Tab-separated table of C-alpha atoms and ligand atoms in Angstrom:
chain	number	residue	atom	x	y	z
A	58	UNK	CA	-15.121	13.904	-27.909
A	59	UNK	CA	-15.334	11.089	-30.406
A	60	UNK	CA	-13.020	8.203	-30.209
A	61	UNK	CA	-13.195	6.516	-34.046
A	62	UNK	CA	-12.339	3.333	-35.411
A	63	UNK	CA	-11.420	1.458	-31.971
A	64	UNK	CA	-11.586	-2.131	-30.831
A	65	UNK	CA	-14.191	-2.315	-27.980
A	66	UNK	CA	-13.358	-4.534	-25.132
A	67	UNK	CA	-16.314	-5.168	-23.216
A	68	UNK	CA	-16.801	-7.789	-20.618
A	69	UNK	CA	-18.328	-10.131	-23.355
A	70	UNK	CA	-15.547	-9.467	-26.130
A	71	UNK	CA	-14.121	-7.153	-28.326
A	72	UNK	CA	-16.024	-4.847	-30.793
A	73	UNK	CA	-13.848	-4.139	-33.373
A	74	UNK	CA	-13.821	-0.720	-35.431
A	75	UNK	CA	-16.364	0.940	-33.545
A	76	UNK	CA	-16.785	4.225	-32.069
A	77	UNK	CA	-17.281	5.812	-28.768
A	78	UNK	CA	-18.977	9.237	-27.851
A	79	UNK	CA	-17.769	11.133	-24.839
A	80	UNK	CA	-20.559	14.434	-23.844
A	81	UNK	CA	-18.750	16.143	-20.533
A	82	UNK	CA	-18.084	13.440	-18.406
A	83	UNK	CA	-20.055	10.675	-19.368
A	84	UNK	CA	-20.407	8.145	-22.361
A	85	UNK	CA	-23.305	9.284	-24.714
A	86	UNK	CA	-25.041	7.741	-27.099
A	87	UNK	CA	-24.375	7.658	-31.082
A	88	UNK	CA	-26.371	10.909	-32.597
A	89	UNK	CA	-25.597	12.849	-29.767
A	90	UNK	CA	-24.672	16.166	-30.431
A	91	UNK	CA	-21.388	16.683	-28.852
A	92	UNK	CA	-19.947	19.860	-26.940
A	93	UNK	CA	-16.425	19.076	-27.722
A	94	UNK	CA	-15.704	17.942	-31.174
A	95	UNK	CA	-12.182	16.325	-30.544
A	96	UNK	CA	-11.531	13.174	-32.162
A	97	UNK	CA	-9.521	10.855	-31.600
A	98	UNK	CA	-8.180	7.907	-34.209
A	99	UNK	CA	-7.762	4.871	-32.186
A	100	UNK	CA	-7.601	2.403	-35.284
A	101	UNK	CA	-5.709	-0.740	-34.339
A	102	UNK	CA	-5.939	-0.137	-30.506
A	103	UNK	CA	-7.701	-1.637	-27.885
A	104	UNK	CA	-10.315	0.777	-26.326
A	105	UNK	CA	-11.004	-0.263	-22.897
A	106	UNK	CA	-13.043	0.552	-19.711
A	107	UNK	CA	-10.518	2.322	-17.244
A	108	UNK	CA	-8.864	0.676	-14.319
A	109	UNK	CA	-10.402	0.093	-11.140
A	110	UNK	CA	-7.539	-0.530	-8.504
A	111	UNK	CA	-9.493	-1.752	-5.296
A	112	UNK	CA	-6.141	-2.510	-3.492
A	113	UNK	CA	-3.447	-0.042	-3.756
A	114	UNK	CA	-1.105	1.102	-1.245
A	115	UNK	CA	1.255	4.023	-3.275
A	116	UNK	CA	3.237	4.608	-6.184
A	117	UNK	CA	5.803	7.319	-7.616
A	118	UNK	CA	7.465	7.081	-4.407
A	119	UNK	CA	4.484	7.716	-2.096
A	120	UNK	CA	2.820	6.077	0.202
A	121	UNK	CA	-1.089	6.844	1.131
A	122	UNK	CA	-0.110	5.698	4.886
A	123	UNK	CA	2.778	9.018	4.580
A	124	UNK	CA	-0.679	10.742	4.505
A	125	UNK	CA	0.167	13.812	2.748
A	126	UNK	CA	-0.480	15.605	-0.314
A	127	UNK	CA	2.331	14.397	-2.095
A	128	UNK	CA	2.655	10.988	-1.381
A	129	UNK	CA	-1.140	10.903	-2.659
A	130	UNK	CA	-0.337	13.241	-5.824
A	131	UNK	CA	2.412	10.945	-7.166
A	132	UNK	CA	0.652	8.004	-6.575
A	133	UNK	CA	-2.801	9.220	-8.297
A	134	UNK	CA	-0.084	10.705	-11.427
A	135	UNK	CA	1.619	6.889	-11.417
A	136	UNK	CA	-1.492	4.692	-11.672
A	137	UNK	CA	-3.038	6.922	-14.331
A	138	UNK	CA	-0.753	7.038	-16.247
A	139	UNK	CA	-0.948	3.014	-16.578
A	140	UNK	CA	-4.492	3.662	-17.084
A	141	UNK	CA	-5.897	2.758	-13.800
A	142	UNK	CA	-9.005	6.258	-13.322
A	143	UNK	CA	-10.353	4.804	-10.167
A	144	UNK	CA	-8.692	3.606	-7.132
A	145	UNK	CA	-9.088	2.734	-3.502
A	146	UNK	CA	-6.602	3.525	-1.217
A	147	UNK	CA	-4.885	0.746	1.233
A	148	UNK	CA	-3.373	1.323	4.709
A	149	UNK	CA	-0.864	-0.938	6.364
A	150	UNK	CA	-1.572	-2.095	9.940
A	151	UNK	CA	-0.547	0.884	12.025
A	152	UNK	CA	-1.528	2.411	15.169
A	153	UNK	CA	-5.167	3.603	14.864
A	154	UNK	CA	-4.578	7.083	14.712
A	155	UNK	CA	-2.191	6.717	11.855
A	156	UNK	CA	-4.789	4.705	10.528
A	157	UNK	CA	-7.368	7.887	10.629
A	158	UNK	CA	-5.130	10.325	9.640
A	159	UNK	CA	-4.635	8.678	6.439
A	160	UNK	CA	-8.587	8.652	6.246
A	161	UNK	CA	-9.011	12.344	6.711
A	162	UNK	CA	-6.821	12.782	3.463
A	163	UNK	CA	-8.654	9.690	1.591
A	164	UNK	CA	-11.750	11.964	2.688
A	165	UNK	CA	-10.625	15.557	1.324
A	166	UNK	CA	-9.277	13.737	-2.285
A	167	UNK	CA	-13.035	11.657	-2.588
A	168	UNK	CA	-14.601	15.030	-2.307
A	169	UNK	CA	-11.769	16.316	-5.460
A	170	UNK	CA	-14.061	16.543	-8.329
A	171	UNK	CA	-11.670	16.417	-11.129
A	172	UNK	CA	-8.751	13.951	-10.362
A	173	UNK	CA	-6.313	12.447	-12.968
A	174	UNK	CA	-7.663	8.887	-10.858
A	175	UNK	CA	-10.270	8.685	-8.841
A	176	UNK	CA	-9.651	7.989	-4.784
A	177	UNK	CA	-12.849	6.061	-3.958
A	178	UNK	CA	-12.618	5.181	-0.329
A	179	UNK	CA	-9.821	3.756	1.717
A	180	UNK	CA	-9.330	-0.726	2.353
A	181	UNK	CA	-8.489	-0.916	5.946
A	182	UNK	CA	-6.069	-4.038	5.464
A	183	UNK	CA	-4.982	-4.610	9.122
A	184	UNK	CA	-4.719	-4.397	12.335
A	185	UNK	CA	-7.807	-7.266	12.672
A	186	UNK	CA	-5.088	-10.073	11.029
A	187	UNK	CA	-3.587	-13.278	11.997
A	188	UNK	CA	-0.329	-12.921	13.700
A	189	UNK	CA	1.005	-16.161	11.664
A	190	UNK	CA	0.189	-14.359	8.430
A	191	UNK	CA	0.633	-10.976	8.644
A	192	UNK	CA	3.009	-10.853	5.813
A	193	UNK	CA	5.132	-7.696	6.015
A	194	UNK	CA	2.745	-5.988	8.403
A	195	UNK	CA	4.158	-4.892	11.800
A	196	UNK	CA	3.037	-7.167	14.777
A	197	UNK	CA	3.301	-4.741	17.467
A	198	UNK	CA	-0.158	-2.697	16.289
A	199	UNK	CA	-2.277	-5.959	15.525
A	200	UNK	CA	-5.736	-6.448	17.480
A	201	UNK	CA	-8.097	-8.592	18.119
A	202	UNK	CA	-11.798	-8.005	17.506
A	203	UNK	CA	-13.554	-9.298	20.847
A	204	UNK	CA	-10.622	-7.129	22.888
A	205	UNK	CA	-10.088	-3.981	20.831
A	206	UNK	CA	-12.684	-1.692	19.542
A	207	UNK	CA	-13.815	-1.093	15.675
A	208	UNK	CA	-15.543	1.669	16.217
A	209	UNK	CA	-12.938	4.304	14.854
A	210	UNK	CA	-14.014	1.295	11.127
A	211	UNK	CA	-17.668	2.835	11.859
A	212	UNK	CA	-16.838	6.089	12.745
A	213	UNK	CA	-15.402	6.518	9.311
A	214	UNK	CA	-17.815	4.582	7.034
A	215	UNK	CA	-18.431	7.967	4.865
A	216	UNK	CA	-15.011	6.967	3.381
A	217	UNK	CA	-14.252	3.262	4.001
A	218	UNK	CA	-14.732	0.891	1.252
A	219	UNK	CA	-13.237	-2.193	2.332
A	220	UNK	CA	-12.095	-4.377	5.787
A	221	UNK	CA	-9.837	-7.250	5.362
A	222	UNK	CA	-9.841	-9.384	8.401
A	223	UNK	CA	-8.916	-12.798	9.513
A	224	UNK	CA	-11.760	-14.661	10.021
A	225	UNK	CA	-10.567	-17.098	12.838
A	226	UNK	CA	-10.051	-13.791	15.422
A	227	UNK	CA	-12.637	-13.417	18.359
A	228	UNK	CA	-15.109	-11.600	17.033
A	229	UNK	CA	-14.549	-11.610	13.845
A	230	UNK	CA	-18.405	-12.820	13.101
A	231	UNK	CA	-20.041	-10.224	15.135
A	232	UNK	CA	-17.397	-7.772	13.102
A	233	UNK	CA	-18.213	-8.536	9.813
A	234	UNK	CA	-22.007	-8.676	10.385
A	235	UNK	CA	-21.734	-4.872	12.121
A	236	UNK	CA	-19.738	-3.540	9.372
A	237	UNK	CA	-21.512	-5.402	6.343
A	238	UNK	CA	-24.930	-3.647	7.894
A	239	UNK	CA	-22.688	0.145	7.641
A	240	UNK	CA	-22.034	-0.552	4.397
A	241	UNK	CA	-18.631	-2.018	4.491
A	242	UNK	CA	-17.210	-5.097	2.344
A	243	UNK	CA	-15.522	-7.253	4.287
A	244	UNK	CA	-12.628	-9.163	3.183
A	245	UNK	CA	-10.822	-12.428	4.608
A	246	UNK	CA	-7.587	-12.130	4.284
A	247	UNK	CA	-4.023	-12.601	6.276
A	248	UNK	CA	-5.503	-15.233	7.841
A	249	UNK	CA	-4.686	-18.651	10.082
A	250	UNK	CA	-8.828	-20.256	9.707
A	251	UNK	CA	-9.926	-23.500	8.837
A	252	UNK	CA	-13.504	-24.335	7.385
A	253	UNK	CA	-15.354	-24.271	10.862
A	254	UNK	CA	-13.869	-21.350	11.884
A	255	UNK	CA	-14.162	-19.439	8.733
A	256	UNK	CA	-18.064	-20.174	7.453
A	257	UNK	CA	-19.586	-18.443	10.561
A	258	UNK	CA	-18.258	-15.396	9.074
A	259	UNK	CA	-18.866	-16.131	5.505
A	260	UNK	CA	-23.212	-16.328	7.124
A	261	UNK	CA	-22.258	-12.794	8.526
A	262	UNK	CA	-21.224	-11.668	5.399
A	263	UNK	CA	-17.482	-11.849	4.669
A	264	UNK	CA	-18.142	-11.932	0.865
A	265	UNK	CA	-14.860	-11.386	-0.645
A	266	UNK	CA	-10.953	-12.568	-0.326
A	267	UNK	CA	-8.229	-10.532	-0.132
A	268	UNK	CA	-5.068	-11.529	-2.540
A	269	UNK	CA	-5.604	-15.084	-2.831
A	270	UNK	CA	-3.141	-17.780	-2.204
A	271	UNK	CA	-0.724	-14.834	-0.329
A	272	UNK	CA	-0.317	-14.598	3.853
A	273	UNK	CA	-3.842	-17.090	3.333
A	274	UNK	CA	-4.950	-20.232	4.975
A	275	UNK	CA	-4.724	-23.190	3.019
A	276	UNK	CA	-5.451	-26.705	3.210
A	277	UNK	CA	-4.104	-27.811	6.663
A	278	UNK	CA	-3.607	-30.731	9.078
A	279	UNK	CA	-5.133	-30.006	13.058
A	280	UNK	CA	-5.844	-32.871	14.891
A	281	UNK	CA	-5.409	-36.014	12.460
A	282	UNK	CA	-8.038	-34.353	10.511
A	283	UNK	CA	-7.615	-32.441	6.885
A	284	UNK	CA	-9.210	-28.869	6.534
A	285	UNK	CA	-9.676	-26.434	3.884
A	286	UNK	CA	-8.855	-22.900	4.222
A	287	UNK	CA	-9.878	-19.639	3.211
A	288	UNK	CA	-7.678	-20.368	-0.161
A	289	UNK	CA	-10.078	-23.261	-1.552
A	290	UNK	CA	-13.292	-21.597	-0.045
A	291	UNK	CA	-13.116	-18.511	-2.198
A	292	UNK	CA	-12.421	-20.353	-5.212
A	293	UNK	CA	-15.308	-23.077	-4.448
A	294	UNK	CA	-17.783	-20.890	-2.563
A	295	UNK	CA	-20.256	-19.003	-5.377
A	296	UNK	CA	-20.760	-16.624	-2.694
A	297	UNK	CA	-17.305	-14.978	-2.404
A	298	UNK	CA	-15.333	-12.855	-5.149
A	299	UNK	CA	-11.403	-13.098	-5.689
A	300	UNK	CA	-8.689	-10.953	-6.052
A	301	UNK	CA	-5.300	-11.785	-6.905
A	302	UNK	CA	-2.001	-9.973	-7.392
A	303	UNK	CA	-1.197	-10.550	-11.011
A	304	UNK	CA	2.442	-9.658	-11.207
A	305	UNK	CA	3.946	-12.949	-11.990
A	306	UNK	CA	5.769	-13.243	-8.683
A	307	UNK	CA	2.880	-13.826	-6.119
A	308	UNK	CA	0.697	-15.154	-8.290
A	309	UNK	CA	2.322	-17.235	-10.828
A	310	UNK	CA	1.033	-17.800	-14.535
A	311	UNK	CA	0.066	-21.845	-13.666
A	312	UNK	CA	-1.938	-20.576	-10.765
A	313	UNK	CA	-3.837	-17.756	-12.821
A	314	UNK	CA	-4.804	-20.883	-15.378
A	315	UNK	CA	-5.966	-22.949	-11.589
A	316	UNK	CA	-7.820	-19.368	-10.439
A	317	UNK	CA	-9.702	-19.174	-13.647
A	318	UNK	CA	-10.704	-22.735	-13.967
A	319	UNK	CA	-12.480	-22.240	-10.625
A	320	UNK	CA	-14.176	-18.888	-10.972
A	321	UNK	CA	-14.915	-16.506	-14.071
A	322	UNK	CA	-13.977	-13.561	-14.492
A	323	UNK	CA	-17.158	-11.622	-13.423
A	324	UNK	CA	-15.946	-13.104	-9.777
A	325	UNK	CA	-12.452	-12.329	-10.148
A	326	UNK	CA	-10.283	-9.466	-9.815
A	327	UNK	CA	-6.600	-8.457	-10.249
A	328	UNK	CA	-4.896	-6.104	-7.596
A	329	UNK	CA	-1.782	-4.111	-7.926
A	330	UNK	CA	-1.095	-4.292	-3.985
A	331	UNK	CA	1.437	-1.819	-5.446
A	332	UNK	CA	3.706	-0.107	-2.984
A	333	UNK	CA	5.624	3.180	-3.207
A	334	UNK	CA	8.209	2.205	-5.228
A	335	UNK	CA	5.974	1.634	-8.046
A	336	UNK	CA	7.219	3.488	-11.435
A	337	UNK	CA	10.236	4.144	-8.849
A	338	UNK	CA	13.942	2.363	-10.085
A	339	UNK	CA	14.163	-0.754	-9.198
A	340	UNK	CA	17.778	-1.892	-8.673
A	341	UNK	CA	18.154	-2.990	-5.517
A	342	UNK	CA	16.727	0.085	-3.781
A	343	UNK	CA	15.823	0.078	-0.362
A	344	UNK	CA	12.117	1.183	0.400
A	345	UNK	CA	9.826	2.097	3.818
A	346	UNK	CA	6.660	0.183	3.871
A	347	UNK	CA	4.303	2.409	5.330
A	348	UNK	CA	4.657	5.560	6.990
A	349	UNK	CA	7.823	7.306	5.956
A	350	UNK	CA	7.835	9.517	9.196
A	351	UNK	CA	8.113	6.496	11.192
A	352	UNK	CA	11.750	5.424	11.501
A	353	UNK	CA	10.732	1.748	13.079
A	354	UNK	CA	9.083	1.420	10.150
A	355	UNK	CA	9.680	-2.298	8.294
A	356	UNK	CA	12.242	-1.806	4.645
A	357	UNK	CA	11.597	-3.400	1.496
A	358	UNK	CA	13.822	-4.242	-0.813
A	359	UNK	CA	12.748	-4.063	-4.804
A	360	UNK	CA	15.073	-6.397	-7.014
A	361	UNK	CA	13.988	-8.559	-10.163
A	362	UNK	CA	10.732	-6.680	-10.322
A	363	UNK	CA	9.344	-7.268	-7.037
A	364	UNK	CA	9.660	-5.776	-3.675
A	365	UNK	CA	10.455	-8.645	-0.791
A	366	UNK	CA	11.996	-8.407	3.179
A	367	UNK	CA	15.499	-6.873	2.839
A	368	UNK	CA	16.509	-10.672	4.738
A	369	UNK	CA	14.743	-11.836	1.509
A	370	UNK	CA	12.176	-14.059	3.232
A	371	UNK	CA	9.270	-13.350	1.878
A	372	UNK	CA	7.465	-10.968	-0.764
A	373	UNK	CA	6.113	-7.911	0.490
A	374	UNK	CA	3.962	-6.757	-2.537
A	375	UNK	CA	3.571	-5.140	-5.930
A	376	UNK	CA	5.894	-2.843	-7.637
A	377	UNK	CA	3.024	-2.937	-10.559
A	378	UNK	CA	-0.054	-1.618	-12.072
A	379	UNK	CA	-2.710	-3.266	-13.428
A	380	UNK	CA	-1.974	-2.654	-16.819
A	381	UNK	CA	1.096	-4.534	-16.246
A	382	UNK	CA	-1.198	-7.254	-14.864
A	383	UNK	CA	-3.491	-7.416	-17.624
A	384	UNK	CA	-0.488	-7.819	-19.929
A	385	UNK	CA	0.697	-10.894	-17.659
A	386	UNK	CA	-2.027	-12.584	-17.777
A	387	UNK	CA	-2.966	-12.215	-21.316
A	388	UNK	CA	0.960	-13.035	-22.944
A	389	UNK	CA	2.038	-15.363	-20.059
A	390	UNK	CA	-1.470	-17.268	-19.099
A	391	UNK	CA	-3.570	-17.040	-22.270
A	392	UNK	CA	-5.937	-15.248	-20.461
A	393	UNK	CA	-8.571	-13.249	-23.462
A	394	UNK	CA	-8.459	-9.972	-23.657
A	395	UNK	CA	-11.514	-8.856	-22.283
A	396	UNK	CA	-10.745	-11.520	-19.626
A	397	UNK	CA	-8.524	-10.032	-18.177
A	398	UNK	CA	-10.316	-6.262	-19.057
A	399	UNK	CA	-12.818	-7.315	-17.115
A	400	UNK	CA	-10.829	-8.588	-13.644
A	401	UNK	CA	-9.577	-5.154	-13.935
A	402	UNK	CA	-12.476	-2.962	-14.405
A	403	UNK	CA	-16.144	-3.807	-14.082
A	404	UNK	CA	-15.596	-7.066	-11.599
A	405	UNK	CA	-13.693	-4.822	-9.103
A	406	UNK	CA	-16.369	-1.834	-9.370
A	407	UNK	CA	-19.072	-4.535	-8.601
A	408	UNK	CA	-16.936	-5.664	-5.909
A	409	UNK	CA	-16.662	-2.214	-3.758
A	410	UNK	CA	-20.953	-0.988	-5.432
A	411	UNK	CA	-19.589	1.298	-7.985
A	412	UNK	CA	-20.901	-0.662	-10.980
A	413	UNK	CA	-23.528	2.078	-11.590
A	414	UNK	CA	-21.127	4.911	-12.400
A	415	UNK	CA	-17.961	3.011	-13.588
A	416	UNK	CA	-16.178	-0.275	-14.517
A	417	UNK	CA	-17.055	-0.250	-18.461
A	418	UNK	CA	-17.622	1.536	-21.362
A	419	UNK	CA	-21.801	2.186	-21.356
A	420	UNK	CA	-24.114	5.008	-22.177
A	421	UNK	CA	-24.570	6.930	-19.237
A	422	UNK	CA	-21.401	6.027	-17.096
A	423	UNK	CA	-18.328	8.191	-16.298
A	424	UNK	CA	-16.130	8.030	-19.597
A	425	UNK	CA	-13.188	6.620	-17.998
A	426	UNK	CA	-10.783	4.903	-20.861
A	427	UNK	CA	-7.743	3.433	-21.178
A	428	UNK	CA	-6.626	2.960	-25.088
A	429	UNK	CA	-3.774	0.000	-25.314
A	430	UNK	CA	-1.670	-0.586	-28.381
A	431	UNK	CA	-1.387	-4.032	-29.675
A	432	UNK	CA	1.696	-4.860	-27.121
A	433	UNK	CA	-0.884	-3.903	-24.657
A	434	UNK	CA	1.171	-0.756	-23.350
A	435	UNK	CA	-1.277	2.161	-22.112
A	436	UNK	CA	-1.307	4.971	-24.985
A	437	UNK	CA	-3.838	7.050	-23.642
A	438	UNK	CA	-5.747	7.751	-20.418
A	439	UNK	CA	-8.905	9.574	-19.993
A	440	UNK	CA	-10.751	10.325	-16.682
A	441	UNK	CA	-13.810	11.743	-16.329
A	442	UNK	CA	-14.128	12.626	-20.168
A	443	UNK	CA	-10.157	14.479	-19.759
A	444	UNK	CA	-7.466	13.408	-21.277
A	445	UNK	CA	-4.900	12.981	-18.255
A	446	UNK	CA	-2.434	11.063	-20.280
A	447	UNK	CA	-1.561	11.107	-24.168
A	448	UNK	CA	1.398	9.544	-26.084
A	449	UNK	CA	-0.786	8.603	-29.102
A	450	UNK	CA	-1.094	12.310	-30.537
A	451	UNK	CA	1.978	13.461	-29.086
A	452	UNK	CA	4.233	11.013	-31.274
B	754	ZN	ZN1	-1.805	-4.827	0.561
């Protein structure tokens, strides 16, 4: 396949009228003889690296907590059809056998060879989180590192990608170095810490933050004397990467122009944190978060483009994908192109170690694209060297 005449965003810029050569699955270089001689005219559109979604919880109506075939088919067909080919699927605290039931599914679709998005691992967000900022999680199922075992985290390294904890817990140290040596990133995140308490953990290896500036410490007050919190150390500390939920609600477009004064863009990353009602409608509908089985289980309510607490309270996540996002921060906070590209695509593959097989568009990696039209709305999606979505030749 041979995509002609495109504008190249890379993580550096934007190549215009350039071509790129699909062989199979992966990118090839120019002179390659090709096995499949489609081509595709993507003059005047942006050719970009697909999406790499490293905090998702559903979409199309499903939920990857529902744990089921369906809930994970509609939410795979949702997020590629924004353009997002690569994602990693997020639980909700829950009791810990919810927790691995959801994993044995995460397990089966990794092993899928040919999905319209790739499921990459599972982010375990919850139950190890503060009790002041657990956002819309339920309270009931949280625990405590020093009290509660992690093992079932360990257990199921083959398929975990990601940990967010909250780095002030008991054990949280002895935790992150444990699961950092397994192979796990671990996240801070839905936390209550302060400086002392949270740069023990940062030495064991808590190395990136989990949706910045939402259910996070920030600069506080204890005892007469003025701390920073987890907010200010990942945009300050070198060693820590950032992602953010760019939907214009948590994360508004003054604080994306703060975020990317502090940290560029090969350190930050955008999130959809999208729930199930993602692509779903939108007028004041009444959602589960979580587990649909479970009839406890806490409501959302999606108005004005955002899903909140049906008392209103508080936002409860993303109704978005990143394409949206990209589009946000590019038309609302000046954000360049391949800016925001980038926060989307090879930043979050570094993030979770996938660098080496996706995250842009270079000889040798999996041809993942997503073609945008000058508006920035996704035209085209191809995974894996397949067309999985098409509106440009089907006009
Ligand atoms: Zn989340």
């Amino acid at each position: 396949m041979i995509i002609k005449n495109g504008n190249i965003v890379t993580n550096t810029g934007v190549i215009e009228k350039a071509d790129v050569l699909i062989n199979g699955n992966r990118f090839v270089a120019p002179g390659t003889v090709l096995q499949d001689e489609t081509v595709i005219d993507a003059s005047d559109l942006y050719v970009c690296p697909g999406f790499v979604d490293i905090h998702t919880h559903g979409g199309g109506s499903g939920d990857f907590m529902d744990a089921e075939a369906d809930a994970f088919d509609n939410a795979i067909r949702f997020h590629s059809q924004s353009g997002t080919t690569s994602l990693v699927a997020t639980s909700v605290t829950a009791p810990v056998e919810q927790i691995t039931k959801m994993l044995s599914i995460v397990r089966q679709y990794k092993a899928c060879p040919s999905l319209p998005c790739r499921i990459l691992g599972a982010h375990i967000e919850g139950p190890y989180i503060s009790l002041k900022h657990k956002g819309a999680q339920p309270e009931q199922f949280l625990r405590v590192p020093a009290r509660d075992s992690y093992q079932f985290i360990l257990d199921n390294r083959d398929c975990i990608k990601t940990v967010t904890i909250a780095p002030e817990l008991d054990g949280a140290a002895e935790m992150t170095a444990a699961l950092t040596k397994a192979g796990i990133v671990v996240c801070g995140g839905h936390d209550d810490g302060d400086k002392p308490s949270i740069m023990p953990v940062i030495e064991a290896g808590l190395s990136h933050c989990t949706h910045l500036w939402c259910t996070m410490s920030t600069v506080s007050m204890r005892d007469g004397v003025r701390n920073v919190g987890l907010c200010e150390l990942g945009l300050t500390d070198d060693r820590l990467t950032v992602e953010f939920i760019a939907d214009n609600h948590h994360i508004t477009p003054d604080m994306v122009k703060l975020i990317c004064k502090c940290k560029s863009a090969d350190k930050l990353c955008i999130v959809s944190d999208c729930l199930r009602a993602g692509g779903m409608p939108v007028s004041d509908t009444l959602y589960i978060l979580g587990r649909k089985q479970d009839a406890e289980a806490q409501r959302f309510l999606v108005s004005d483009g955002v899903a909140r607490l049906p008392d209103g309270s508080r936002l409860a996540g993303s109704i978005q994908p990143l394409s949206q996002m990209i589009r946000n921060l590019v038309v609302d906070a000046g954000v360049p192109l391949h800016d925001a590209v980038t926060m989307a695509s090879l930043t979050p593959a570094k993030i979770i170690g996938e660098d080496g097989r996706i995250g842009s568009i270079e000889v040798g990696k999996l041809a993942d694209i997503c073609i945008l039209d000058h508006d920035l709305n996704v035209k085209m999606t191809i995974t894996d060297g397949k067309i999985i979505y098409d509106t440009l030749r089907t006009q």
